[in-house]
Amino acid sequence: MSSSMISYLEQPIDVQARLARLKARNIILSVEDLSKSFASSKDEIIALESLSFSTHQREFLCVIGPSGCGKSTLARILAGLEPASGGVVRLDGRPVQGPGRERGMVFQGYTLFPWLSVRRNVMFGLRMANISKAEAQRQADEWLALVGLEKFADAYPHQLSGGMKQRVAIIRALVNRPRVLLMDEPFSALDAQTRQRMQAYLLEIWRKVDITIIFITHDLDEAVFLADRILVLDAHPGRLREMIEVPLPRPRDAAQLASPAFIATKARLETLIHGTATNGEDEPYPTVPLLTNVSDEVE
Amino acid sequence: MLNALEIAGTKPVLSETGDAVPGQWFRVRAPLSRRLRILLAVFSFLLPLAVWSAVSYVPFIWHPDMLISNPGDVDYLMPGMRVKKATFALEIANAKANHAAPPQGIPCNPVYLPAPGEVLKAFYTSFTTPPRDQNGLWLHQSLWQSIQTIFWGFVISSLIGVPLGILCGSHSGVAKLVEPFIEFFRYLPAPAFGTLAVAVLGIYAGPKIAIIVIGTLFQQILIIANTTRKADFALVEAALTLGTRNLRLLTSVIIPSVLPDLYRDQRILLGWAWTYLIVAELIGATSGISLFITQQSRYQHYANVYAAIAMIGILGLGTDLVLAALGRKLFPWDKAAA
């Protein structure tokens, strides 16, 4: 790395102050010595090994790592959809077991209930908590207005675009007032343009709501653009590689994608992740032999 | 060397407008226009009808018998009787040898294959002709009896089969407790329980309904269970993170998510129930449409028999079409039904 290049470790004063304030806030969710292994026919596959970290109130934490590093498994354990093999997950200091409405989750595949209208999808969690229909509807409409979908309240999910579906999925989780919102590669099914708009929009929502977000992604740009801190995982087994503090000021905007700090952070992530891919993808692909007589058209 | 690749790259195999591509005469699941779809559906009925008409009205295709119009001097022949062509030829030869009057007749089909026109007429006359027997039934009465048998058989089967199937499909413990025995029992043919059903339930509606239940229920439990198992688990997980617990997962997520598929299953199962109807009605005191068919064949009124059989088909298909239309109304969000 040349000396003229800005390091990802160099934080501007305002970012430094922001991160200091962030770390002074309450710890919402903490993971202590978490491990997860799957029994296969031959041996055990260790997905996660002695993983520890914690997130503070209103933090935006991204989890990134090479494919097969167990980042989705981590999200599912935090949500309570899968049991851990060892270690503890604490929410506000109390160990959690099984899924609960205080840990909302947004999935890659939208998972909206196709038989319910958009409004009823948003009302779902409230109704499960036995909140009256009228009150649930009032809150649902409020949230729908927040994300500009009030016109689609009576539409069915299959009538919405991918970005709209994911907005509904986000507020369906948020309407429950969870302590933490888990997002498992929520935008990876969207096209590039919609994904960028949704990233900006998610930050917009996050600024308005008191919510801690743990965001799983494999997209380096996405992680740097969104996160306060980025948790980088190793693969096989999934271990904490590094916790990166993103040296970008907030509010974020698309112009920052070209800033030296952004590029430096992304470069660091690249070294960390692509230096450690071990699931067969690290082997070089074979050279493709020339199969055409026409050689002057393609360079 | 890579000709095929180059061609595939430059010319689309299927053009976007849906027009036929030269050389591409077999297109897998190519969409049809609405007009063509209706036309083909009409033809699927007209084709068998055309074959039947040809066999019935064109003499040289089949017509193995002679319909006697004048018996001549042959003692045992009577006008309206059908005899084999060989027999007829023999009698003509005999009459000629004995210098007696030969019988006269026209080629015809056997009595068991009436022409479409006769069956069509029977559709009308079988409703207007009073029953021959004193305790016989009109056709519409027979049909109504059959519909009731089917209805109660299917309702009773569904009242047990649908909830049990849903439970099996959503709870591994219930499935393991119930399904192995059902897997065994469903191989026992329902009619085999006929005499048993009569002994327990008498000779009237009871045993007939029981046979339909036995024939439908065990398949129903397994089919409903399998459909329930196909419920999207991601939706269940989403519901879990939204605070859904225990039986509400069943009532608020699993059942609504598979409801259109369960509805389709029920339509198919209702069709199966119809196939058990005739066997069921022959058990104990023969009843319903089976009684009508049995009586009409005894009098060799085969046109009426065909009309009655066709009536079952029309009722079955009609019910299914109505239920399909109702399904589209009930589940507007279901893309598979649209």
XYZ file of C-alpha atoms in Angstrom:
637
model
C 0.000 0.000 0.000
C 1.535 3.329 -1.035
C 1.977 5.982 1.618
C 0.008 8.526 -0.377
C -3.085 6.332 -0.103
C -5.427 7.081 2.740
C -5.788 4.231 5.237
C -9.141 2.870 6.321
C -7.898 3.332 9.880
C -7.704 7.099 9.553
C -10.941 8.481 10.951
C -11.946 12.105 10.515
C -12.623 13.905 13.801
C -16.407 13.871 13.354
C -16.471 10.156 12.585
C -14.251 9.474 15.563
C -16.572 11.426 17.821
C -19.615 9.679 16.381
C -18.159 6.228 16.931
C -17.163 7.190 20.472
C -20.728 8.288 21.176
C -22.015 5.090 19.623
C -19.852 2.878 21.810
C -20.925 4.810 24.878
C -24.518 3.790 24.243
C -26.155 0.711 25.752
C -25.286 -2.673 24.397
C -28.407 -4.064 22.785
C -27.290 -7.428 21.550
C -24.188 -9.313 22.525
C -22.810 -12.596 21.295
C -20.457 -14.502 23.549
C -18.307 -17.386 22.384
C -20.927 -18.495 19.897
C -20.327 -21.677 17.928
C -22.363 -23.707 15.512
C -21.581 -27.051 13.952
C -23.626 -29.284 11.703
C -23.325 -33.039 11.861
C -22.807 -34.509 8.424
C -22.571 -38.205 7.537
C -18.789 -38.260 7.777
C -17.800 -35.582 10.230
C -18.830 -32.331 11.803
C -18.903 -29.140 9.789
C -18.046 -26.151 11.920
C -19.973 -23.154 10.637
C -19.148 -20.715 13.408
C -16.423 -20.889 16.039
C -16.017 -18.881 19.245
C -17.581 -15.749 17.839
C -17.997 -12.767 20.142
C -19.190 -9.256 19.418
C -21.781 -6.773 20.543
C -23.875 -4.022 19.037
C -24.866 -0.750 20.606
C -28.142 1.066 20.475
C -28.900 2.510 17.015
C -25.781 0.972 15.563
C -25.709 -0.199 11.982
C -23.563 -3.309 11.935
C -22.791 -5.166 8.731
C -21.595 -8.750 8.698
C -19.568 -9.731 5.677
C -17.445 -12.687 4.664
C -16.655 -15.100 1.863
C -19.383 -17.519 0.821
C -19.629 -20.358 3.279
C -18.487 -18.293 6.250
C -21.740 -18.897 8.085
C -23.088 -15.348 7.980
C -26.618 -16.484 7.194
C -26.330 -19.104 9.934
C -25.334 -16.301 12.298
C -28.423 -14.288 11.355
C -30.650 -17.329 11.847
C -29.131 -18.050 15.263
C -29.598 -14.425 16.340
C -33.221 -14.610 15.152
C -33.660 -17.827 17.114
C -34.557 -19.864 14.039
C -31.637 -22.177 14.661
C -30.112 -23.250 17.968
C -26.461 -22.473 18.638
C -24.119 -25.353 19.441
C -22.407 -23.286 22.116
C -22.206 -19.795 23.529
C -24.835 -17.231 24.430
C -26.772 -14.548 22.611
C -27.946 -11.787 24.939
C -30.544 -9.167 24.200
C -30.453 -6.316 26.718
C -28.346 -8.567 28.906
C -30.797 -11.463 28.967
C -30.023 -14.710 27.112
C -32.445 -15.360 24.281
C -33.855 -18.667 23.153
C -36.053 -19.245 20.164
C -37.497 -16.567 17.903
C -39.245 -13.517 19.255
C -40.843 -10.315 18.063
C -38.176 -8.198 19.766
C -35.758 -9.446 17.084
C -37.325 -8.605 13.723
C -35.984 -10.205 10.601
C -35.997 -9.310 6.923
C -35.222 -12.171 4.574
C -33.724 -12.200 1.107
C -36.881 -13.777 -0.334
C -39.287 -11.075 0.976
C -41.446 -13.769 2.682
C -44.570 -11.611 2.566
C -47.752 -13.579 3.142
C -49.248 -13.800 -0.350
C -52.833 -14.268 0.876
C -52.804 -11.037 2.878
C -53.047 -7.517 1.538
C -50.054 -5.247 2.109
C -51.815 -3.618 5.068
C -52.655 -6.960 6.640
C -49.082 -8.119 6.146
C -47.909 -5.127 8.152
C -50.618 -5.729 10.770
C -49.624 -9.390 11.148
C -47.175 -9.043 14.038
C -49.465 -6.692 15.939
C -52.388 -9.071 15.549
C -50.193 -11.895 16.834
C -49.547 -9.765 19.887
C -53.342 -9.513 20.320
C -53.439 -5.804 19.592
C -56.934 -4.772 18.480
C -57.685 -4.724 14.793
C -58.416 -1.000 14.746
C -55.202 -0.110 16.549
C -53.148 -2.493 14.400
C -54.611 -0.968 11.270
C -53.889 2.557 12.481
C -50.239 1.703 13.144
C -49.882 -0.209 9.888
C -51.204 2.750 7.908
C -48.797 5.049 9.711
C -45.835 2.895 8.726
C -47.076 2.455 5.191
C -47.254 6.221 4.866
C -43.694 6.486 6.194
C -42.394 4.386 3.297
C -44.786 5.891 0.754
C -46.850 2.762 0.194
C -50.215 3.947 1.531
C -51.663 3.706 -1.977
C -50.794 0.019 -2.096
C -52.290 -0.866 1.280
C -55.012 -2.987 -0.292
C -52.825 -4.566 -2.992
C -51.558 -8.111 -2.717
C -47.800 -8.750 -2.518
C -47.623 -10.299 -5.992
C -48.749 -6.967 -7.435
C -45.703 -5.153 -6.011
C -42.192 -4.708 -7.395
C -39.218 -6.239 -5.574
C -38.225 -2.961 -3.948
C -41.770 -2.323 -2.745
C -42.039 -5.849 -1.359
C -38.866 -5.392 0.617
C -40.061 -2.040 1.968
C -43.209 -3.790 3.190
C -41.098 -6.565 4.723
C -38.982 -3.974 6.563
C -41.921 -2.113 8.076
C -43.700 -5.407 8.812
C -40.770 -6.141 11.119
C -40.430 -2.564 12.420
C -44.099 -2.168 13.347
C -43.444 -4.682 16.145
C -40.948 -2.195 17.635
C -38.141 -4.766 17.806
C -34.929 -4.014 19.709
C -32.862 -5.196 16.786
C -33.565 -5.697 13.097
C -31.768 -8.607 11.447
C -31.424 -8.357 7.696
C -30.162 -11.390 5.803
C -28.960 -10.215 2.381
C -32.243 -8.354 1.949
C -31.362 -6.590 -1.292
C -29.460 -9.294 -3.151
C -32.526 -10.306 -5.176
C -33.018 -6.748 -6.421
C -31.539 -5.262 -9.568
C -28.533 -2.965 -9.141
C -30.426 0.324 -9.392
C -33.213 -0.688 -7.035
C -30.612 -2.042 -4.635
C -28.852 1.326 -4.445
C -32.113 3.168 -3.910
C -33.121 0.696 -1.206
C -29.763 1.099 0.560
C -30.200 4.859 0.695
C -33.809 4.424 1.737
C -32.923 1.984 4.504
C -30.504 4.559 5.960
C -33.297 7.120 5.736
C -35.656 4.862 7.710
C -32.922 3.965 10.174
C -32.302 7.688 10.896
C -35.971 8.200 11.778
C -36.456 5.114 13.945
C -34.719 3.967 17.100
C -33.470 0.664 15.771
C -30.256 -1.335 15.836
C -29.574 -3.105 12.566
C -27.489 -6.195 11.916
C -27.164 -6.469 8.186
C -25.745 -9.576 6.476
C -24.309 -9.016 3.010
C -21.711 -10.286 0.590
C -21.580 -6.971 -1.276
C -18.533 -4.928 -0.212
C -19.917 -1.594 -1.458
C -23.153 -2.225 0.362
C -21.354 -2.980 3.620
C -19.142 0.135 3.484
C -22.003 2.377 2.384
C -24.373 1.267 5.154
C -22.355 0.326 8.212
C -20.982 2.024 11.277
C -18.877 -1.056 11.848
C -18.282 -4.098 9.672
C -17.803 -7.529 11.145
C -15.604 -9.554 8.792
C -15.875 -13.329 9.093
C -13.410 -15.987 8.020
C -14.687 -19.095 6.317
C -14.349 -22.714 7.455
C -14.760 -22.254 10.277
C -16.566 -18.936 10.539
C -14.462 -16.878 12.934
C -14.182 -13.189 13.627
C -11.483 -11.872 11.290
C -11.700 -8.202 11.978
C -14.100 -5.523 13.166
C -13.734 -2.542 10.864
C -14.911 0.911 11.841
C -16.084 2.689 8.723
C -14.362 6.102 8.490
C -17.176 7.732 6.521
C -19.242 10.593 7.949
C -23.019 10.483 8.042
C -25.417 11.137 6.429
C -24.105 8.976 3.648
C -24.766 9.668 0.000
C -23.794 8.194 -3.322
C -20.989 10.764 -3.781
C -19.061 9.059 -0.981
C -18.783 5.878 -3.041
C -15.826 7.521 -4.826
C -14.195 9.052 -1.744
C -10.672 7.890 -0.784
C -11.909 6.694 2.612
C -14.566 4.557 0.943
C -12.082 3.066 -1.508
C -9.549 2.383 1.206
C -12.127 0.609 3.367
C -13.353 -1.435 0.446
C -9.774 -2.354 -0.471
C -9.181 -3.570 3.068
C -12.339 -5.715 2.912
C -11.216 -7.152 -0.384
C -7.872 -8.224 1.049
C -9.547 -9.747 4.063
C -12.183 -11.658 2.149
C -10.576 -12.684 -1.082
C -7.421 -13.692 0.729
C -9.383 -16.257 2.687
C -11.819 -17.925 0.323
C -11.377 -21.631 0.941
C -14.440 -23.368 -0.413
C -12.851 -24.459 -3.675
C -13.354 -21.041 -5.183
C -9.749 -20.192 -4.353
C -8.448 -22.669 -6.894
C -7.685 -20.920 -10.171
C -10.219 -21.523 -12.919
C -8.715 -23.321 -15.948
C -7.695 -21.222 -18.932
C -10.301 -21.378 -21.688
C -8.815 -22.688 -24.957
C -9.461 -20.682 -28.116
C -12.533 -22.156 -29.810
C -13.077 -19.720 -32.619
C -11.366 -18.891 -35.861
C -12.354 -15.261 -35.533
C -9.771 -13.789 -33.252
C -9.691 -10.138 -34.207
C -13.143 -9.098 -33.070
C -12.896 -9.700 -29.368
C -10.020 -8.439 -27.301
C -16.666 -25.786 -35.354
C -19.013 -23.868 -33.099
C -21.729 -23.430 -35.670
C -24.488 -24.458 -33.351
C -23.375 -21.985 -30.729
C -23.147 -19.180 -33.229
C -26.588 -19.846 -34.570
C -28.037 -20.052 -31.089
C -26.371 -16.763 -30.321
C -27.638 -14.847 -33.320
C -31.080 -16.286 -33.910
C -33.516 -16.687 -31.061
C -34.935 -20.200 -30.969
C -38.265 -18.824 -29.842
C -39.212 -15.448 -31.213
C -40.606 -13.027 -28.676
C -43.806 -12.376 -30.549
C -44.727 -16.042 -30.319
C -44.594 -16.533 -34.072
C -43.426 -19.848 -35.336
C -39.748 -19.993 -36.150
C -38.850 -21.779 -39.382
C -37.736 -25.335 -38.676
C -39.150 -25.249 -35.158
C -42.268 -27.393 -35.486
C -42.381 -28.873 -31.989
C -42.370 -26.068 -29.458
C -42.385 -27.112 -25.839
C -45.370 -25.608 -24.007
C -45.764 -22.834 -26.526
C -48.660 -20.548 -25.551
C -51.891 -20.789 -27.582
C -54.276 -18.043 -28.487
C -57.616 -17.978 -26.699
C -59.476 -18.829 -29.898
C -57.278 -21.832 -30.551
C -57.667 -23.045 -26.969
C -61.472 -22.952 -27.191
C -61.408 -24.531 -30.625
C -59.217 -27.410 -29.421
C -61.402 -27.948 -26.355
C -64.481 -28.192 -28.565
C -62.667 -30.598 -30.863
C -61.656 -32.825 -27.971
C -65.377 -33.531 -27.533
C -66.261 -33.507 -31.235
C -63.553 -36.012 -32.196
C -64.842 -39.005 -30.199
C -68.378 -37.985 -31.165
C -67.366 -38.042 -34.842
C -65.886 -41.524 -34.495
C -69.042 -42.735 -32.761
C -71.251 -41.134 -35.419
C -69.230 -42.678 -38.232
C -69.488 -46.145 -36.714
C -73.213 -45.650 -36.144
C -74.312 -44.048 -39.401
C -71.876 -45.296 -42.045
C -72.941 -48.907 -42.783
C -69.698 -50.322 -44.164
C -67.510 -49.376 -41.164
C -68.907 -51.939 -38.762
C -72.654 -52.921 -38.683
C -72.112 -56.650 -37.962
C -75.849 -57.391 -37.477
C -79.025 -57.252 -39.595
C -82.130 -55.528 -38.297
C -85.062 -57.651 -39.483
C -87.722 -55.642 -41.276
C -89.620 -58.638 -42.698
C -89.037 -62.138 -41.252
C -90.364 -63.825 -44.429
C -91.046 -67.493 -43.744
C -88.452 -67.876 -40.990
C -90.318 -68.846 -37.843
C -88.134 -67.449 -35.107
C -87.459 -64.061 -36.677
C -89.549 -61.064 -35.832
C -89.530 -57.497 -37.113
C -87.126 -55.367 -35.057
C -84.948 -58.323 -34.150
C -81.172 -58.174 -34.672
C -79.321 -61.254 -35.984
C -75.704 -61.819 -36.953
C -75.015 -61.290 -40.634
C -73.836 -64.918 -40.954
C -77.103 -66.205 -39.479
C -79.055 -63.922 -41.786
C -77.171 -65.170 -44.854
C -77.778 -68.760 -43.765
C -81.521 -68.172 -43.423
C -81.652 -66.576 -46.883
C -79.848 -69.579 -48.343
C -82.201 -71.968 -46.496
C -85.257 -70.060 -47.703
C -84.023 -70.130 -51.270
C -83.343 -73.865 -51.073
C -86.841 -74.459 -49.690
C -88.440 -71.973 -52.099
C -89.754 -70.023 -49.102
C -89.908 -66.264 -48.671
C -86.440 -64.993 -47.544
C -86.169 -62.627 -44.587
C -85.465 -58.998 -45.270
C -83.418 -56.566 -43.185
C -80.932 -53.747 -43.088
C -77.417 -53.740 -41.665
C -77.204 -52.429 -38.150
C -74.960 -52.237 -35.064
C -75.454 -54.489 -32.039
C -78.103 -53.401 -29.573
C -75.476 -52.330 -27.048
C -74.146 -49.580 -29.340
C -76.951 -47.113 -29.969
C -76.321 -44.211 -32.328
C -75.559 -40.708 -30.938
C -78.978 -39.519 -32.095
C -80.755 -42.206 -30.092
C -78.748 -41.388 -26.979
C -79.437 -37.696 -27.458
C -83.157 -38.470 -27.681
C -82.853 -40.666 -24.599
C -81.462 -37.679 -22.691
C -84.847 -36.115 -23.086
C -87.114 -39.172 -22.966
C -85.464 -40.751 -19.921
C -86.523 -37.681 -17.961
C -90.070 -37.754 -19.340
C -90.707 -41.519 -19.261
C -92.200 -42.816 -16.016
C -90.386 -45.790 -14.462
C -91.561 -49.203 -15.636
C -91.403 -50.813 -12.216
C -93.923 -49.862 -9.626
C -91.210 -48.948 -7.151
C -88.858 -47.746 -9.864
C -87.400 -44.266 -9.907
C -87.468 -41.487 -12.456
C -84.031 -40.591 -13.798
C -83.937 -37.305 -11.918
C -84.873 -39.082 -8.705
C -82.068 -41.588 -9.241
C -79.615 -38.809 -9.921
C -80.689 -36.920 -6.822
C -80.195 -40.066 -4.742
C -76.697 -40.492 -6.172
C -75.792 -36.863 -5.558
C -76.862 -37.208 -1.938
C -74.766 -40.336 -1.505
C -71.718 -38.603 -2.987
C -72.322 -35.458 -0.980
C -72.550 -37.145 2.394
C -69.717 -39.543 1.621
C -67.441 -36.696 0.626
C -68.469 -34.406 3.483
C -67.926 -37.096 6.124
C -64.603 -38.061 4.576
C -63.478 -34.423 4.435
C -64.560 -33.669 8.013
C -62.091 -36.320 9.173
C -59.547 -36.296 6.375
C -58.813 -32.589 5.966
C -58.073 -31.739 9.619
C -56.164 -34.976 10.135
C -54.195 -34.460 6.918
C -53.292 -30.894 7.897
C -52.156 -32.093 11.322
C -50.053 -34.858 9.735
C -48.534 -32.365 7.316
C -47.568 -29.892 9.996
C -46.593 -32.055 12.963
C -44.036 -34.843 12.583
C -45.296 -36.702 15.641
C -48.888 -36.910 14.430
C -47.629 -37.905 10.971
C -45.544 -40.768 12.334
C -48.439 -41.958 14.487
C -51.081 -41.857 11.758
C -49.502 -42.294 8.355
C -47.933 -45.795 8.515
C -51.327 -47.375 9.207
C -53.054 -45.256 6.557
C -50.400 -46.255 4.027
C -51.409 -49.854 4.704
C -55.140 -49.301 4.830
C -55.388 -47.371 1.581
C -54.426 -50.503 -0.352
C -57.525 -52.310 0.887
C -60.119 -51.940 -1.869
C -63.179 -50.120 -0.598
C -65.708 -52.527 -2.199
C -64.159 -55.346 -0.145
C -65.856 -53.752 2.854
C -69.264 -53.997 1.148
C -70.750 -56.934 3.042
C -69.277 -55.666 6.284
C -70.794 -52.239 5.712
C -74.200 -53.821 5.033
C -73.965 -55.934 8.168
C -73.185 -52.881 10.274
C -75.161 -50.146 8.565
C -78.113 -51.888 6.908
C -78.962 -51.939 3.229
C -79.933 -48.358 2.458
C -77.859 -45.164 2.362
C -75.521 -46.090 5.237
C -73.256 -48.690 3.634
C -73.098 -46.759 0.340
C -71.878 -43.621 2.070
C -69.462 -45.765 4.065
C -67.902 -47.217 0.888
C -67.350 -43.732 -0.524
C -65.808 -42.637 2.781
C -63.524 -45.687 2.877
C -62.544 -45.166 -0.740
C -61.805 -41.449 -0.323
C -60.677 -40.867 3.257
C -57.366 -42.705 3.322
C -56.104 -41.194 0.100
C -57.391 -37.845 1.305
C -55.402 -37.869 4.541
C -52.167 -38.618 2.688
C -52.774 -36.121 -0.115
C -53.773 -33.301 2.233
C -50.791 -34.118 4.449
C -48.413 -33.951 1.491
C -49.832 -30.658 0.288
C -49.591 -29.203 3.780
C -45.973 -30.330 3.921
C -45.270 -28.208 0.863
C -46.173 -25.025 2.753
C -43.336 -22.534 2.289
C -41.258 -22.894 5.444
C -39.746 -19.441 4.901
C -43.209 -18.013 5.630
C -43.372 -20.034 8.844
C -39.971 -18.657 9.852
C -41.044 -15.121 9.004
C -44.128 -15.614 11.177
C -41.947 -16.934 14.017
C -39.838 -13.764 13.971
C -43.083 -11.762 14.074
C -44.096 -13.439 17.299
C -46.372 -16.238 16.083
C -46.542 -19.287 18.335
C -47.904 -22.837 18.400
C -51.320 -23.430 16.842
C -51.495 -19.907 15.462
C -48.686 -20.921 13.117
C -51.148 -23.476 11.792
C -54.195 -21.232 11.592
C -52.488 -17.997 10.545
C -49.696 -19.242 8.289
C -49.692 -22.864 7.195
C -53.385 -23.304 6.418
C -53.855 -20.002 4.544
C -50.643 -20.548 2.580
C -51.732 -23.965 1.270
C -55.464 -23.257 1.093
C -55.648 -22.923 -2.720
C -53.716 -26.179 -3.102
C -55.949 -27.922 -0.567
C -58.931 -26.669 -2.531
C -57.488 -28.136 -5.731
C -56.854 -31.430 -3.926
C -60.457 -31.498 -2.764
C -61.638 -31.049 -6.355
C -59.549 -34.014 -7.481
C -60.704 -36.100 -4.518
C -64.340 -35.306 -5.297
C -63.705 -36.836 -8.715
C -62.410 -39.975 -6.995
C -65.505 -40.107 -4.824
C -67.602 -40.238 -8.025
C -65.661 -43.276 -9.226
C -66.678 -45.156 -6.079
C -70.328 -44.224 -6.525
C -71.443 -47.042 -8.813
C -69.783 -49.745 -6.713
C -71.226 -48.205 -3.562
C -74.759 -48.094 -4.978
C -74.678 -51.763 -5.925
C -74.080 -52.673 -2.279
C -77.162 -53.600 -0.280
C -80.316 -52.459 -2.018
C -79.215 -51.088 -5.381
C -80.039 -47.408 -5.547
C -79.565 -44.163 -7.391
C -78.182 -43.935 -10.876
C -76.900 -47.520 -10.638
C -80.446 -48.797 -10.094
C -81.585 -46.810 -13.125
C -78.738 -48.196 -15.243
C -79.352 -51.772 -14.074
C -83.074 -51.566 -14.826
C -82.592 -49.967 -18.224
C -80.038 -52.587 -19.293
C -82.427 -55.312 -18.208
C -84.923 -53.927 -20.740
C -82.092 -53.430 -23.244
C -82.716 -49.688 -23.282
C -79.070 -49.056 -23.936
C -79.654 -45.521 -25.181
C -80.936 -44.714 -21.673
C -77.930 -46.444 -20.140
C -75.574 -44.289 -22.186
C -77.562 -41.194 -21.356
C -77.347 -41.997 -17.638
C -73.594 -42.640 -17.807
C -73.054 -39.417 -19.739
C -75.153 -37.629 -17.136
C -72.635 -38.641 -14.461
C -69.846 -37.199 -16.586
C -71.732 -33.968 -17.165
C -72.511 -33.629 -13.455
C -68.904 -34.338 -12.494
C -67.341 -31.976 -15.018
C -69.973 -29.325 -14.320
C -69.317 -29.429 -10.580
C -65.588 -29.190 -11.175
C -65.913 -26.202 -13.505
C -68.110 -24.404 -10.994
C -65.652 -25.174 -8.180
C -62.719 -24.003 -10.325
C -64.463 -20.692 -11.022
C -65.314 -20.368 -7.325
C -61.649 -21.028 -6.483
C -60.520 -18.133 -8.653
C -62.964 -15.890 -6.776
C -61.934 -17.207 -3.350
C -58.177 -16.964 -3.853
C -57.497 -13.873 -5.974
C -53.879 -13.868 -4.807
C -53.221 -17.395 -6.066
C -51.230 -17.157 -9.267
C -51.421 -20.867 -10.077
C -55.211 -20.654 -10.404
C -55.233 -17.590 -12.637
